[in-house]
Amino acid sequence: MHMTLAAAEALVIDALKRSGVEEGNARSVARALVAAEAAGQGGHGLRRVLAYAAQARSGKVDGIAKPVVFQPFPSIIQIDACHGYAYPAFDLAVPLLSETARKQGIGLAAIRRSHHAGVLALTVERFAEAGLVALMVANATASMAAWGGRKPVFGTNPIAFAAPVPGDDPIVIDLALSRVARGKIMAARQKGASIPSDWALDRDGQPTTDAVAALEGTMVPSGEAKGAALAMMVEILAAPLAGANFSFESTSLFDDKGTAPGLGQTLIVINPEASGGSFAVSRLGELAAQISSDPGVRLPGRRGQSARKYALEHGIEVEDDVIDAILAI
């Protein structure tokens, strides 16, 4: 079905409200999921609505929770998501952390008792559009073993970065530290499709093309041992330093069983004028121009930005089975 972004957001809001989610929270979640869909990140888009709604009905996520802010130091913000969705906490963090970074030169937000972080690019890009540089990490339910192991310890543990470019869209880097985001395997399972054999291992540590076996096994880290080491780094930044659960302590984001996931996200935002002087942003523009001058090279983030601009004007295509399932909630 072809839908405008507004119609898609209304579809999600209605489904979440029917599941007991407070309207403001439902709007925050809907904006994030539809933006992910528009950016071509379907694994973090409308296919998540079924799990999100089921978790609200079961109490695994608190649909009426409002995030609470503490500021123990001038440059540090702590946000307790109160076992609600992550997106209302992000919406709260963006203006507070932007103001902090402008005043202090740098700001850090640690978010605890949180939920699925979705497409991190969509959050860090908001800072870059305001002329700030942002780095964000998040842990997720354990799905990846330490290098050489078979026991899931880390999540796919994404990391994202954004920097402003004068007169142009920001540079945005967003990557999971597994070879692919786990949401792609979830989407394959929902469609009954196979996956490439280098995405995941089954319970016995063997490569698999079966999405179900992959979800029961472990993800393959990007860059092998290097990716696993980076996943550990993200785990430290997002879990103990934020006061959140470790990935191996968290419950699944794909079902309504068990307790709240209690995940963590950490944001570090820098005022480039404070660190590099008044010419810092223009220098970023010089780097972007140098990279772009090489034929065939595209700056990170451009594909998603172009897709979202197109979707804003022309709408999105959503699979009929996804819309039917959402309407049936």
Tab-separated table of C-alpha atoms in Angstrom:
chain	number	residue	atom	x	y	z
A	1	MET	CA	0.000	0.000	0.000
A	2	HIS	CA	1.166	3.521	-0.799
A	3	MET	CA	0.988	5.885	2.176
A	4	THR	CA	1.987	9.421	3.036
A	5	LEU	CA	4.271	9.766	6.060
A	6	ALA	CA	1.441	11.448	7.967
A	7	ALA	CA	-0.897	8.534	7.239
A	8	ALA	CA	1.741	6.028	8.310
A	9	GLU	CA	2.320	7.915	11.568
A	10	ALA	CA	-1.429	8.010	12.224
A	11	LEU	CA	-1.610	4.236	11.648
A	12	VAL	CA	1.122	3.617	14.234
A	13	ILE	CA	-0.251	6.104	16.767
A	14	ASP	CA	-3.699	4.515	16.604
A	15	ALA	CA	-2.312	0.995	17.074
A	16	LEU	CA	-0.192	2.025	20.061
A	17	LYS	CA	-3.014	3.960	21.704
A	18	ARG	CA	-5.228	0.872	21.364
A	19	SER	CA	-2.488	-0.965	23.249
A	20	GLY	CA	-2.535	1.460	26.177
A	21	VAL	CA	0.276	3.808	25.106
A	22	GLU	CA	-0.115	7.471	26.099
A	23	GLU	CA	-0.638	9.715	23.064
A	24	GLY	CA	2.551	11.774	23.410
A	25	ASN	CA	4.651	8.625	23.688
A	26	ALA	CA	2.798	7.070	20.763
A	27	ARG	CA	3.573	10.124	18.603
A	28	SER	CA	7.251	10.024	19.534
A	29	VAL	CA	7.479	6.322	18.655
A	30	ALA	CA	5.501	6.754	15.433
A	31	ARG	CA	7.744	9.564	14.184
A	32	ALA	CA	10.843	7.427	14.776
A	33	LEU	CA	9.474	4.234	13.198
A	34	VAL	CA	8.085	6.003	10.133
A	35	ALA	CA	11.322	7.989	9.682
A	36	ALA	CA	13.223	4.694	9.797
A	37	GLU	CA	10.873	3.236	7.182
A	38	ALA	CA	11.315	6.328	5.002
A	39	ALA	CA	15.106	6.036	5.274
A	40	GLY	CA	14.972	2.477	3.958
A	41	GLN	CA	15.595	0.883	7.372
A	42	GLY	CA	12.565	-1.415	7.379
A	43	GLY	CA	13.989	-3.615	10.132
A	44	HIS	CA	13.620	-0.662	12.506
A	45	GLY	CA	10.394	0.577	10.941
A	46	LEU	CA	6.752	-0.479	10.828
A	47	ARG	CA	7.522	-4.162	11.323
A	48	ARG	CA	8.424	-3.237	14.919
A	49	VAL	CA	4.880	-2.053	15.701
A	50	LEU	CA	3.557	-5.531	16.521
A	51	ALA	CA	6.226	-6.182	19.159
A	52	TYR	CA	6.039	-2.639	20.529
A	53	ALA	CA	2.273	-2.889	20.951
A	54	ALA	CA	2.383	-6.390	22.460
A	55	GLN	CA	5.013	-5.272	24.961
A	56	ALA	CA	2.864	-2.317	26.007
A	57	ARG	CA	-0.122	-4.608	26.554
A	58	SER	CA	1.910	-7.095	28.601
A	59	GLY	CA	3.660	-4.395	30.656
A	60	LYS	CA	7.121	-5.268	29.360
A	61	VAL	CA	7.328	-1.628	28.285
A	62	ASP	CA	5.497	1.137	30.169
A	63	GLY	CA	3.460	2.985	27.572
A	64	ILE	CA	2.578	5.859	29.896
A	65	ALA	CA	6.053	6.387	31.405
A	66	LYS	CA	7.613	9.829	31.134
A	67	PRO	CA	11.422	10.077	31.170
A	68	VAL	CA	12.964	11.810	34.191
A	69	VAL	CA	16.034	14.089	33.992
A	70	PHE	CA	18.858	14.550	36.504
A	71	GLN	CA	21.849	16.857	36.004
A	72	PRO	CA	24.514	15.935	38.587
A	73	PHE	CA	27.269	17.950	36.820
A	74	PRO	CA	27.122	20.966	34.483
A	75	SER	CA	28.008	18.920	31.403
A	76	ILE	CA	26.317	15.630	32.377
A	77	ILE	CA	22.650	14.712	31.966
A	78	GLN	CA	21.186	11.484	33.281
A	79	ILE	CA	17.832	10.365	31.871
A	80	ASP	CA	15.773	7.590	33.401
A	81	ALA	CA	13.478	6.273	30.656
A	82	CYS	CA	11.478	4.529	33.407
A	83	HIS	CA	11.116	1.355	31.320
A	84	GLY	CA	9.244	3.279	28.642
A	85	TYR	CA	10.143	3.548	24.971
A	86	ALA	CA	13.525	5.066	24.128
A	87	TYR	CA	12.257	7.718	21.709
A	88	PRO	CA	10.599	10.024	24.284
A	89	ALA	CA	13.923	9.995	26.168
A	90	PHE	CA	15.759	10.934	22.954
A	91	ASP	CA	13.269	13.718	22.268
A	92	LEU	CA	13.963	15.044	25.753
A	93	ALA	CA	17.735	14.683	25.421
A	94	VAL	CA	18.146	16.573	22.134
A	95	PRO	CA	17.261	20.112	23.304
A	96	LEU	CA	18.780	19.677	26.776
A	97	LEU	CA	22.048	18.243	25.500
A	98	SER	CA	22.286	20.818	22.696
A	99	GLU	CA	22.002	23.635	25.230
A	100	THR	CA	24.534	21.950	27.518
A	101	ALA	CA	27.066	21.503	24.707
A	102	ARG	CA	26.724	25.131	23.648
A	103	LYS	CA	27.262	26.372	27.209
A	104	GLN	CA	29.905	23.879	28.377
A	105	GLY	CA	31.576	23.031	25.066
A	106	ILE	CA	30.675	19.356	25.495
A	107	GLY	CA	27.779	17.443	26.974
A	108	LEU	CA	27.038	13.829	27.778
A	109	ALA	CA	23.650	12.212	28.239
A	110	ALA	CA	23.388	8.759	29.825
A	111	ILE	CA	20.011	7.066	29.353
A	112	ARG	CA	19.052	4.057	31.475
A	113	ARG	CA	16.085	1.693	31.877
A	114	SER	CA	15.469	2.219	28.173
A	115	HIS	CA	14.180	0.247	25.197
A	116	HIS	CA	14.995	-0.310	21.499
A	117	ALA	CA	17.128	2.594	20.225
A	118	GLY	CA	16.080	2.213	16.588
A	119	VAL	CA	18.045	4.051	13.902
A	120	LEU	CA	20.669	6.036	15.817
A	121	ALA	CA	21.415	8.142	12.739
A	122	LEU	CA	18.057	9.855	13.114
A	123	THR	CA	19.020	11.071	16.588
A	124	VAL	CA	22.624	12.186	15.994
A	125	GLU	CA	21.614	13.951	12.791
A	126	ARG	CA	19.381	16.280	14.793
A	127	PHE	CA	22.439	17.635	16.613
A	128	ALA	CA	24.459	18.040	13.414
A	129	GLU	CA	21.627	20.001	11.831
A	130	ALA	CA	22.059	22.434	14.750
A	131	GLY	CA	25.797	22.771	14.084
A	132	LEU	CA	27.002	20.292	16.714
A	133	VAL	CA	29.024	17.067	16.475
A	134	ALA	CA	27.425	14.004	18.064
A	135	LEU	CA	28.461	10.458	18.932
A	136	MET	CA	25.908	7.911	20.160
A	137	VAL	CA	26.176	4.305	21.319
A	138	ALA	CA	23.525	1.841	22.439
A	139	ASN	CA	23.488	-1.719	23.687
A	140	ALA	CA	20.880	-4.278	22.707
A	141	THR	CA	19.735	-7.710	23.800
A	142	ALA	CA	22.636	-10.197	23.672
A	143	SER	CA	22.978	-11.733	20.213
A	144	MET	CA	26.729	-11.739	19.552
A	145	ALA	CA	29.487	-13.704	21.243
A	146	ALA	CA	32.893	-12.438	22.246
A	147	TRP	CA	35.395	-13.330	19.516
A	148	GLY	CA	35.993	-17.074	19.502
A	149	GLY	CA	32.980	-17.851	21.675
A	150	ARG	CA	29.456	-19.176	21.152
A	151	LYS	CA	27.627	-17.611	24.106
A	152	PRO	CA	25.823	-14.336	23.279
A	153	VAL	CA	27.276	-11.579	25.476
A	154	PHE	CA	26.913	-8.370	23.446
A	155	GLY	CA	24.091	-6.992	21.387
A	156	THR	CA	24.569	-5.733	17.855
A	157	ASN	CA	25.545	-2.573	19.794
A	158	PRO	CA	25.286	0.170	17.178
A	159	ILE	CA	27.409	3.295	17.075
A	160	ALA	CA	26.506	6.500	15.227
A	161	PHE	CA	28.241	9.794	14.501
A	162	ALA	CA	27.138	13.028	12.844
A	163	ALA	CA	28.924	16.264	11.962
A	164	PRO	CA	27.647	19.443	10.283
A	165	VAL	CA	28.639	20.451	6.751
A	166	PRO	CA	28.103	24.133	5.880
A	167	GLY	CA	25.398	24.562	3.260
A	168	ASP	CA	24.799	20.829	2.924
A	169	ASP	CA	23.332	17.835	4.732
A	170	PRO	CA	25.378	16.534	7.667
A	171	ILE	CA	27.833	13.674	7.477
A	172	VAL	CA	26.124	10.768	9.261
A	173	ILE	CA	27.690	7.392	10.054
A	174	ASP	CA	25.531	4.657	11.595
A	175	LEU	CA	26.530	1.040	11.873
A	176	ALA	CA	25.762	-2.042	13.877
A	177	LEU	CA	28.822	-3.913	15.096
A	178	SER	CA	27.415	-7.153	13.801
A	179	ARG	CA	27.808	-7.758	10.074
A	180	VAL	CA	24.198	-6.649	9.630
A	181	ALA	CA	21.575	-5.203	11.958
A	182	ARG	CA	19.544	-7.896	13.706
A	183	GLY	CA	16.372	-6.212	12.492
A	184	LYS	CA	17.201	-7.427	8.971
A	185	ILE	CA	17.112	-11.016	10.190
A	186	MET	CA	13.861	-10.360	12.046
A	187	ALA	CA	12.360	-8.973	8.830
A	188	ALA	CA	13.541	-12.063	6.915
A	189	ARG	CA	11.901	-14.305	9.502
A	190	GLN	CA	8.619	-12.412	9.204
A	191	LYS	CA	8.739	-12.739	5.403
A	192	GLY	CA	9.797	-16.395	5.519
A	193	ALA	CA	12.916	-15.518	3.536
A	194	SER	CA	16.435	-16.942	3.789
A	195	ILE	CA	19.479	-14.862	4.731
A	196	PRO	CA	23.083	-14.813	3.421
A	197	SER	CA	25.258	-17.442	5.098
A	198	ASP	CA	27.750	-14.894	6.465
A	199	TRP	CA	25.241	-12.967	8.607
A	200	ALA	CA	24.834	-15.317	11.559
A	201	LEU	CA	25.689	-18.636	13.207
A	202	ASP	CA	23.251	-21.207	14.562
A	203	ARG	CA	23.335	-22.578	18.130
A	204	ASP	CA	26.173	-24.931	17.189
A	205	GLY	CA	28.314	-22.074	15.876
A	206	GLN	CA	27.768	-23.012	12.222
A	207	PRO	CA	26.863	-20.537	9.428
A	208	THR	CA	23.157	-20.582	8.607
A	209	THR	CA	20.787	-19.230	5.961
A	210	ASP	CA	17.749	-19.911	8.184
A	211	ALA	CA	16.505	-16.688	9.822
A	212	VAL	CA	14.890	-18.613	12.702
A	213	ALA	CA	18.109	-20.509	13.456
A	214	ALA	CA	20.030	-17.231	13.202
A	215	LEU	CA	17.824	-15.552	15.797
A	216	GLU	CA	18.364	-18.543	18.104
A	217	GLY	CA	22.137	-18.443	17.528
A	218	THR	CA	24.604	-15.572	17.355
A	219	MET	CA	25.352	-12.704	14.985
A	220	VAL	CA	28.662	-12.540	13.144
A	221	PRO	CA	30.630	-9.428	14.180
A	222	SER	CA	31.635	-6.895	11.560
A	223	GLY	CA	35.384	-7.042	11.097
A	224	GLU	CA	35.629	-10.264	13.123
A	225	ALA	CA	37.768	-9.712	16.247
A	226	LYS	CA	37.856	-5.931	15.705
A	227	GLY	CA	34.075	-5.731	15.583
A	228	ALA	CA	33.731	-7.826	18.724
A	229	ALA	CA	36.185	-5.527	20.529
A	230	LEU	CA	34.223	-2.457	19.449
A	231	ALA	CA	31.015	-4.128	20.673
A	232	MET	CA	32.668	-4.485	24.086
A	233	MET	CA	33.580	-0.793	24.041
A	234	VAL	CA	29.982	0.171	23.261
A	235	GLU	CA	28.742	-2.194	25.971
A	236	ILE	CA	30.876	-0.405	28.569
A	237	LEU	CA	29.771	3.058	27.437
A	238	ALA	CA	26.081	2.189	27.144
A	239	ALA	CA	25.497	-0.154	30.093
A	240	PRO	CA	27.572	0.354	33.288
A	241	LEU	CA	28.404	3.999	32.542
A	242	ALA	CA	24.706	4.711	31.979
A	243	GLY	CA	23.458	2.596	34.886
A	244	ALA	CA	21.686	0.198	32.510
A	245	ASN	CA	21.467	-3.558	32.085
A	246	PHE	CA	24.195	-5.416	30.249
A	247	SER	CA	23.092	-6.954	26.970
A	248	PHE	CA	23.198	-10.442	28.508
A	249	GLU	CA	20.868	-9.254	31.309
A	250	SER	CA	18.311	-7.795	28.905
A	251	THR	CA	15.227	-9.540	27.580
A	252	SER	CA	14.233	-9.794	23.924
A	253	LEU	CA	13.034	-6.744	22.004
A	254	PHE	CA	11.093	-8.990	19.629
A	255	ASP	CA	8.492	-10.506	22.001
A	256	ASP	CA	6.361	-9.634	25.025
A	257	LYS	CA	7.891	-12.207	27.389
A	258	GLY	CA	9.875	-11.419	30.527
A	259	THR	CA	10.749	-8.205	32.294
A	260	ALA	CA	11.600	-4.801	30.805
A	261	PRO	CA	14.835	-4.821	28.741
A	262	GLY	CA	16.391	-1.991	30.762
A	263	LEU	CA	18.899	-1.088	28.053
A	264	GLY	CA	21.193	1.949	27.906
A	265	GLN	CA	22.221	4.632	25.447
A	266	THR	CA	24.969	7.246	25.762
A	267	LEU	CA	25.250	10.456	23.758
A	268	ILE	CA	28.300	12.718	23.598
A	269	VAL	CA	27.770	16.088	21.902
A	270	ILE	CA	30.541	18.572	21.096
A	271	ASN	CA	30.350	22.242	20.214
A	272	PRO	CA	32.976	22.391	17.421
A	273	GLU	CA	33.622	26.088	18.002
A	274	ALA	CA	34.575	25.298	21.594
A	275	SER	CA	37.037	22.585	20.626
A	276	GLY	CA	38.389	23.781	17.280
A	277	GLY	CA	37.663	27.487	17.147
A	278	SER	CA	35.460	29.545	14.847
A	279	PHE	CA	36.763	27.826	11.693
A	280	ALA	CA	36.049	24.268	12.867
A	281	VAL	CA	32.798	23.820	10.951
A	282	SER	CA	34.212	25.339	7.752
A	283	ARG	CA	37.091	22.874	7.992
A	284	LEU	CA	34.544	20.052	8.170
A	285	GLY	CA	33.135	21.430	4.927
A	286	GLU	CA	36.585	21.295	3.342
A	287	LEU	CA	36.927	17.631	4.270
A	288	ALA	CA	33.487	16.833	2.868
A	289	ALA	CA	34.336	18.636	-0.377
A	290	GLN	CA	37.641	16.783	-0.724
A	291	ILE	CA	35.940	13.410	-0.274
A	292	SER	CA	33.067	14.275	-2.608
A	293	SER	CA	35.461	15.413	-5.353
A	294	ASP	CA	36.471	11.806	-5.945
A	295	PRO	CA	34.134	10.340	-8.596
A	296	GLY	CA	31.996	7.509	-7.297
A	297	VAL	CA	32.371	8.483	-3.635
A	298	ARG	CA	29.267	9.332	-1.629
A	299	LEU	CA	29.398	10.900	1.819
A	300	PRO	CA	28.026	8.693	4.614
A	301	GLY	CA	24.367	9.337	5.318
A	302	ARG	CA	23.406	10.612	1.893
A	303	ARG	CA	21.432	7.515	0.886
A	304	GLY	CA	19.128	7.689	3.910
A	305	GLN	CA	18.778	11.463	3.637
A	306	SER	CA	17.807	11.226	-0.026
A	307	ALA	CA	15.330	8.436	0.706
A	308	ARG	CA	13.661	10.476	3.472
A	309	LYS	CA	13.391	13.558	1.253
A	310	TYR	CA	11.797	11.474	-1.481
A	311	ALA	CA	9.403	9.869	1.000
A	312	LEU	CA	8.393	13.261	2.395
A	313	GLU	CA	7.268	14.313	-1.073
A	314	HIS	CA	6.067	11.029	-2.536
A	315	GLY	CA	5.207	8.813	0.455
A	316	ILE	CA	6.281	5.227	1.131
A	317	GLU	CA	5.295	1.736	0.062
A	318	VAL	CA	4.334	-0.559	2.949
A	319	GLU	CA	3.719	-4.293	2.539
A	320	ASP	CA	0.046	-5.204	2.806
A	321	ASP	CA	0.725	-7.905	5.408
A	322	VAL	CA	2.379	-5.327	7.674
A	323	ILE	CA	-0.577	-2.928	7.433
A	324	ASP	CA	-3.087	-5.751	7.962
A	325	ALA	CA	-1.244	-6.907	11.073
A	326	ILE	CA	-1.103	-3.388	12.513
A	327	LEU	CA	-4.809	-2.807	11.827
A	328	ALA	CA	-5.600	-6.114	13.541
A	329	ILE	CA	-3.963	-5.071	16.847
